[in-house]
């Protein structure tokens, strides 16, 4: 019995040893795992120890030389001596604005009669541009530099914005900047303050950025004043040819070109002054400058803007009130008989005298439902 029990105990202990060996011995790896690990090791060797050329192998005894290229990549220790400050980068040469066409556009027929007729009509009424245009922004400023800068700011705000809204924004901005529109005040003001003041104008957020950037550029490169050339003005952020030419005319009394906005572009095309019709204000400007006398450059914008605000409206033009239509000078004249149009309200603001005819201020009523347009004239008796 003892012999049998000893043999059983011996077999049980052998089984336990085998189990212990299986439990603590590493697992057998598959051939794929071994092969992949070998490949990984090879890739790491290639990454950190690139193979040398088979034609000329270096031995361990050969001295190693360091190439100039490799030494240049080493980081140099920082010097205790401060490096000199770089000089302030001067503004690059402004891009020249074209002033003429290679082939001048011919003068349209009867342009002078048409021009004089519009000018005579404009002398009889006061349009929004006359009382709230960009030229009014400088009135509240006393310093000549501030007057010029306020004019530029008003022009920058006027893009895609009605004169009434621009005029109100200028008043708000002047109050927000401490009572005067200056370059230093614009730079010091927070963006949120400027944005709140001009929040009613079109693209106010972008114009806030342009105002700050332009003010810094004027301070750093133009002695905190408005430049006197169209190329330098166009180098300012948010300023294009139209604003530049108008700014030169109002701020510096320099008459170098025509400021073409949407009214000038639209009306001159309605008059068929461009053949073929122009697609951009810049094309319109170059065409007009080909034949229009230079002494008229300074007044055509103001004249046509007021004409477009009151008579030649973009929607529902009042051709029944236009002398061009009566004289047969406008090829785009329409018969005014449709419904739901805005009636024009004239209010006399200046009595007629020997020196000048009577002037009336013009506003537009809300839409009316009438078979025919009614012209209301309110006169001060």
mmCIF file with all atom_site columns, N, CA, C and O in Angstrom, residues 7-36:
data_model
loop_
_atom_site.group_PDB
_atom_site.id
_atom_site.type_symbol
_atom_site.label_atom_id
_atom_site.label_alt_id
_atom_site.label_comp_id
_atom_site.label_asym_id
_atom_site.label_entity_id
_atom_site.label_seq_id
_atom_site.pdbx_PDB_ins_code
_atom_site.Cartn_x
_atom_site.Cartn_y
_atom_site.Cartn_z
_atom_site.occupancy
_atom_site.B_iso_or_equiv
_atom_site.pdbx_formal_charge
_atom_site.auth_seq_id
_atom_site.auth_comp_id
_atom_site.auth_asym_id
_atom_site.auth_atom_id
_atom_site.pdbx_PDB_model_num
ATOM 1   N N  . UNK A 1 7  ? 3.729 6.101  -5.371  1.00 0.00 ? 7  UNK A N  1
ATOM 2   C CA . UNK A 1 7  ? 3.699 6.307  -6.835  1.00 0.00 ? 7  UNK A CA 1
ATOM 3   C C  . UNK A 1 7  ? 2.633 7.327  -7.226  1.00 0.00 ? 7  UNK A C  1
ATOM 4   O O  . UNK A 1 7  ? 2.817 8.143  -8.128  1.00 0.00 ? 7  UNK A O  1
ATOM 5   N N  . UNK A 1 8  ? 1.481 7.312  -6.548  1.00 0.00 ? 8  UNK A N  1
ATOM 6   C CA . UNK A 1 8  ? 0.427 8.288  -6.846  1.00 0.00 ? 8  UNK A CA 1
ATOM 7   C C  . UNK A 1 8  ? 0.873 9.705  -6.494  1.00 0.00 ? 8  UNK A C  1
ATOM 8   O O  . UNK A 1 8  ? 0.635 10.661 -7.228  1.00 0.00 ? 8  UNK A O  1
ATOM 9   N N  . UNK A 1 9  ? 1.523 9.834  -5.314  1.00 0.00 ? 9  UNK A N  1
ATOM 10  C CA . UNK A 1 9  ? 2.021 11.161 -4.929  1.00 0.00 ? 9  UNK A CA 1
ATOM 11  C C  . UNK A 1 9  ? 3.049 11.685 -5.920  1.00 0.00 ? 9  UNK A C  1
ATOM 12  O O  . UNK A 1 9  ? 3.083 12.876 -6.248  1.00 0.00 ? 9  UNK A O  1
ATOM 13  N N  . UNK A 1 10 ? 3.902 10.781 -6.411  1.00 0.00 ? 10 UNK A N  1
ATOM 14  C CA . UNK A 1 10 ? 4.923 11.192 -7.376  1.00 0.00 ? 10 UNK A CA 1
ATOM 15  C C  . UNK A 1 10 ? 4.298 11.686 -8.670  1.00 0.00 ? 10 UNK A C  1
ATOM 16  O O  . UNK A 1 10 ? 4.705 12.702 -9.240  1.00 0.00 ? 10 UNK A O  1
ATOM 17  N N  . UNK A 1 11 ? 3.283 11.000 -9.158  1.00 0.00 ? 11 UNK A N  1
ATOM 18  C CA . UNK A 1 11 ? 2.622 11.428 -10.409 1.00 0.00 ? 11 UNK A CA 1
ATOM 19  C C  . UNK A 1 11 ? 1.909 12.765 -10.233 1.00 0.00 ? 11 UNK A C  1
ATOM 20  O O  . UNK A 1 11 ? 1.907 13.628 -11.116 1.00 0.00 ? 11 UNK A O  1
ATOM 21  N N  . UNK A 1 12 ? 1.279 12.957 -9.046  1.00 0.00 ? 12 UNK A N  1
ATOM 22  C CA . UNK A 1 12 ? 0.591 14.228 -8.793  1.00 0.00 ? 12 UNK A CA 1
ATOM 23  C C  . UNK A 1 12 ? 1.574 15.392 -8.733  1.00 0.00 ? 12 UNK A C  1
ATOM 24  O O  . UNK A 1 12 ? 1.320 16.483 -9.247  1.00 0.00 ? 12 UNK A O  1
ATOM 25  N N  . UNK A 1 13 ? 2.732 15.185 -8.127  1.00 0.00 ? 13 UNK A N  1
ATOM 26  C CA . UNK A 1 13 ? 3.733 16.265 -8.051  1.00 0.00 ? 13 UNK A CA 1
ATOM 27  C C  . UNK A 1 13 ? 4.283 16.608 -9.421  1.00 0.00 ? 13 UNK A C  1
ATOM 28  O O  . UNK A 1 13 ? 4.552 17.764 -9.732  1.00 0.00 ? 13 UNK A O  1
ATOM 29  N N  . UNK A 1 14 ? 4.444 15.605 -10.292 1.00 0.00 ? 14 UNK A N  1
ATOM 30  C CA . UNK A 1 14 ? 4.924 15.878 -11.653 1.00 0.00 ? 14 UNK A CA 1
ATOM 31  C C  . UNK A 1 14 ? 3.909 16.703 -12.437 1.00 0.00 ? 14 UNK A C  1
ATOM 32  O O  . UNK A 1 14 ? 4.275 17.609 -13.196 1.00 0.00 ? 14 UNK A O  1
ATOM 33  N N  . UNK A 1 15 ? 2.605 16.361 -12.244 1.00 0.00 ? 15 UNK A N  1
ATOM 34  C CA . UNK A 1 15 ? 1.569 17.147 -12.936 1.00 0.00 ? 15 UNK A CA 1
ATOM 35  C C  . UNK A 1 15 ? 1.565 18.593 -12.461 1.00 0.00 ? 15 UNK A C  1
ATOM 36  O O  . UNK A 1 15 ? 1.410 19.536 -13.241 1.00 0.00 ? 15 UNK A O  1
ATOM 37  N N  . UNK A 1 16 ? 1.755 18.789 -11.136 1.00 0.00 ? 16 UNK A N  1
ATOM 38  C CA . UNK A 1 16 ? 1.786 20.158 -10.613 1.00 0.00 ? 16 UNK A CA 1
ATOM 39  C C  . UNK A 1 16 ? 2.962 20.931 -11.170 1.00 0.00 ? 16 UNK A C  1
ATOM 40  O O  . UNK A 1 16 ? 2.860 22.111 -11.497 1.00 0.00 ? 16 UNK A O  1
ATOM 41  N N  . UNK A 1 17 ? 4.114 20.298 -11.317 1.00 0.00 ? 17 UNK A N  1
ATOM 42  C CA . UNK A 1 17 ? 5.287 20.973 -11.878 1.00 0.00 ? 17 UNK A CA 1
ATOM 43  C C  . UNK A 1 17 ? 5.044 21.375 -13.319 1.00 0.00 ? 17 UNK A C  1
ATOM 44  O O  . UNK A 1 17 ? 5.434 22.447 -13.763 1.00 0.00 ? 17 UNK A O  1
ATOM 45  N N  . UNK A 1 18 ? 4.387 20.478 -14.090 1.00 0.00 ? 18 UNK A N  1
ATOM 46  C CA . UNK A 1 18 ? 4.088 20.808 -15.478 1.00 0.00 ? 18 UNK A CA 1
ATOM 47  C C  . UNK A 1 18 ? 3.123 21.997 -15.559 1.00 0.00 ? 18 UNK A C  1
ATOM 48  O O  . UNK A 1 18 ? 3.283 22.895 -16.384 1.00 0.00 ? 18 UNK A O  1
ATOM 49  N N  . UNK A 1 19 ? 2.108 21.989 -14.674 1.00 0.00 ? 19 UNK A N  1
ATOM 50  C CA . UNK A 1 19 ? 1.167 23.114 -14.666 1.00 0.00 ? 19 UNK A CA 1
ATOM 51  C C  . UNK A 1 19 ? 1.859 24.416 -14.298 1.00 0.00 ? 19 UNK A C  1
ATOM 52  O O  . UNK A 1 19 ? 1.604 25.464 -14.873 1.00 0.00 ? 19 UNK A O  1
ATOM 53  N N  . UNK A 1 20 ? 2.747 24.335 -13.286 1.00 0.00 ? 20 UNK A N  1
ATOM 54  C CA . UNK A 1 20 ? 3.474 25.546 -12.895 1.00 0.00 ? 20 UNK A CA 1
ATOM 55  C C  . UNK A 1 20 ? 4.352 26.044 -14.024 1.00 0.00 ? 20 UNK A C  1
ATOM 56  O O  . UNK A 1 20 ? 4.480 27.238 -14.267 1.00 0.00 ? 20 UNK A O  1
ATOM 57  N N  . UNK A 1 21 ? 4.949 25.167 -14.760 1.00 0.00 ? 21 UNK A N  1
ATOM 58  C CA . UNK A 1 21 ? 5.821 25.568 -15.864 1.00 0.00 ? 21 UNK A CA 1
ATOM 59  C C  . UNK A 1 21 ? 5.021 26.227 -16.972 1.00 0.00 ? 21 UNK A C  1
ATOM 60  O O  . UNK A 1 21 ? 5.434 27.212 -17.558 1.00 0.00 ? 21 UNK A O  1
ATOM 61  N N  . UNK A 1 22 ? 3.810 25.676 -17.260 1.00 0.00 ? 22 UNK A N  1
ATOM 62  C CA . UNK A 1 22 ? 2.965 26.295 -18.292 1.00 0.00 ? 22 UNK A CA 1
ATOM 63  C C  . UNK A 1 22 ? 2.478 27.671 -17.853 1.00 0.00 ? 22 UNK A C  1
ATOM 64  O O  . UNK A 1 22 ? 2.318 28.581 -18.656 1.00 0.00 ? 22 UNK A O  1
ATOM 65  N N  . UNK A 1 23 ? 2.248 27.820 -16.531 1.00 0.00 ? 23 UNK A N  1
ATOM 66  C CA . UNK A 1 23 ? 1.698 29.091 -16.048 1.00 0.00 ? 23 UNK A CA 1
ATOM 67  C C  . UNK A 1 23 ? 2.723 30.201 -16.088 1.00 0.00 ? 23 UNK A C  1
ATOM 68  O O  . UNK A 1 23 ? 2.416 31.333 -16.432 1.00 0.00 ? 23 UNK A O  1
ATOM 69  N N  . UNK A 1 24 ? 3.956 29.927 -15.747 1.00 0.00 ? 24 UNK A N  1
ATOM 70  C CA . UNK A 1 24 ? 4.961 30.976 -15.624 1.00 0.00 ? 24 UNK A CA 1
ATOM 71  C C  . UNK A 1 24 ? 5.894 31.076 -16.822 1.00 0.00 ? 24 UNK A C  1
ATOM 72  O O  . UNK A 1 24 ? 6.669 32.011 -16.930 1.00 0.00 ? 24 UNK A O  1
ATOM 73  N N  . UNK A 1 25 ? 5.883 30.148 -17.733 1.00 0.00 ? 25 UNK A N  1
ATOM 74  C CA . UNK A 1 25 ? 6.748 30.215 -18.914 1.00 0.00 ? 25 UNK A CA 1
ATOM 75  C C  . UNK A 1 25 ? 6.129 31.140 -19.953 1.00 0.00 ? 25 UNK A C  1
ATOM 76  O O  . UNK A 1 25 ? 4.907 31.244 -20.042 1.00 0.00 ? 25 UNK A O  1
ATOM 77  N N  . UNK A 1 26 ? 6.928 31.862 -20.764 1.00 0.00 ? 26 UNK A N  1
ATOM 78  C CA . UNK A 1 26 ? 6.376 32.751 -21.798 1.00 0.00 ? 26 UNK A CA 1
ATOM 79  C C  . UNK A 1 26 ? 5.612 31.965 -22.838 1.00 0.00 ? 26 UNK A C  1
ATOM 80  O O  . UNK A 1 26 ? 5.955 30.841 -23.168 1.00 0.00 ? 26 UNK A O  1
ATOM 81  N N  . UNK A 1 27 ? 4.549 32.667 -23.374 1.00 0.00 ? 27 UNK A N  1
ATOM 82  C CA . UNK A 1 27 ? 3.727 31.998 -24.379 1.00 0.00 ? 27 UNK A CA 1
ATOM 83  C C  . UNK A 1 27 ? 4.499 31.860 -25.690 1.00 0.00 ? 27 UNK A C  1
ATOM 84  O O  . UNK A 1 27 ? 5.333 32.686 -26.038 1.00 0.00 ? 27 UNK A O  1
ATOM 85  N N  . UNK A 1 28 ? 4.134 30.828 -26.401 1.00 0.00 ? 28 UNK A N  1
ATOM 86  C CA . UNK A 1 28 ? 4.788 30.596 -27.687 1.00 0.00 ? 28 UNK A CA 1
ATOM 87  C C  . UNK A 1 28 ? 4.276 31.617 -28.698 1.00 0.00 ? 28 UNK A C  1
ATOM 88  O O  . UNK A 1 28 ? 3.079 31.818 -28.836 1.00 0.00 ? 28 UNK A O  1
ATOM 89  N N  . UNK A 1 29 ? 5.202 32.300 -29.396 1.00 0.00 ? 29 UNK A N  1
ATOM 90  C CA . UNK A 1 29 ? 4.828 33.320 -30.369 1.00 0.00 ? 29 UNK A CA 1
ATOM 91  C C  . UNK A 1 29 ? 4.672 32.698 -31.742 1.00 0.00 ? 29 UNK A C  1
ATOM 92  O O  . UNK A 1 29 ? 5.408 31.794 -32.112 1.00 0.00 ? 29 UNK A O  1
ATOM 93  N N  . UNK A 1 30 ? 3.758 33.232 -32.497 1.00 0.00 ? 30 UNK A N  1
ATOM 94  C CA . UNK A 1 30 ? 3.542 32.716 -33.844 1.00 0.00 ? 30 UNK A CA 1
ATOM 95  C C  . UNK A 1 30 ? 4.661 33.174 -34.761 1.00 0.00 ? 30 UNK A C  1
ATOM 96  O O  . UNK A 1 30 ? 5.390 34.122 -34.471 1.00 0.00 ? 30 UNK A O  1
ATOM 97  N N  . UNK A 1 31 ? 4.791 32.526 -35.899 1.00 0.00 ? 31 UNK A N  1
ATOM 98  C CA . UNK A 1 31 ? 5.822 32.905 -36.866 1.00 0.00 ? 31 UNK A CA 1
ATOM 99  C C  . UNK A 1 31 ? 5.575 34.313 -37.416 1.00 0.00 ? 31 UNK A C  1
ATOM 100 O O  . UNK A 1 31 ? 6.506 35.063 -37.677 1.00 0.00 ? 31 UNK A O  1
ATOM 101 N N  . UNK A 1 32 ? 4.282 34.668 -37.612 1.00 0.00 ? 32 UNK A N  1
ATOM 102 C CA . UNK A 1 32 ? 3.958 35.999 -38.147 1.00 0.00 ? 32 UNK A CA 1
ATOM 103 C C  . UNK A 1 32 ? 4.400 37.086 -37.180 1.00 0.00 ? 32 UNK A C  1
ATOM 104 O O  . UNK A 1 32 ? 4.932 38.122 -37.576 1.00 0.00 ? 32 UNK A O  1
ATOM 105 N N  . UNK A 1 33 ? 4.190 36.855 -35.860 1.00 0.00 ? 33 UNK A N  1
ATOM 106 C CA . UNK A 1 33 ? 4.591 37.855 -34.870 1.00 0.00 ? 33 UNK A CA 1
ATOM 107 C C  . UNK A 1 33 ? 6.096 38.015 -34.844 1.00 0.00 ? 33 UNK A C  1
ATOM 108 O O  . UNK A 1 33 ? 6.624 39.124 -34.768 1.00 0.00 ? 33 UNK A O  1
ATOM 109 N N  . UNK A 1 34 ? 6.798 36.888 -34.907 1.00 0.00 ? 34 UNK A N  1
ATOM 110 C CA . UNK A 1 34 ? 8.262 36.962 -34.903 1.00 0.00 ? 34 UNK A CA 1
ATOM 111 C C  . UNK A 1 34 ? 8.765 37.686 -36.135 1.00 0.00 ? 34 UNK A C  1
ATOM 112 O O  . UNK A 1 34 ? 9.664 38.525 -36.079 1.00 0.00 ? 34 UNK A O  1
ATOM 113 N N  . UNK A 1 35 ? 8.148 37.404 -37.297 1.00 0.00 ? 35 UNK A N  1
ATOM 114 C CA . UNK A 1 35 ? 8.572 38.045 -38.538 1.00 0.00 ? 35 UNK A CA 1
ATOM 115 C C  . UNK A 1 35 ? 8.296 39.539 -38.518 1.00 0.00 ? 35 UNK A C  1
ATOM 116 O O  . UNK A 1 35 ? 9.106 40.354 -38.958 1.00 0.00 ? 35 UNK A O  1
ATOM 117 N N  . UNK A 1 36 ? 7.122 39.926 -37.953 1.00 0.00 ? 36 UNK A N  1
ATOM 118 C CA . UNK A 1 36 ? 6.796 41.351 -37.900 1.00 0.00 ? 36 UNK A CA 1
ATOM 119 C C  . UNK A 1 36 ? 7.741 42.090 -36.979 1.00 0.00 ? 36 UNK A C  1
ATOM 120 O O  . UNK A 1 36 ? 8.166 43.208 -37.259 1.00 0.00 ? 36 UNK A O  1
#
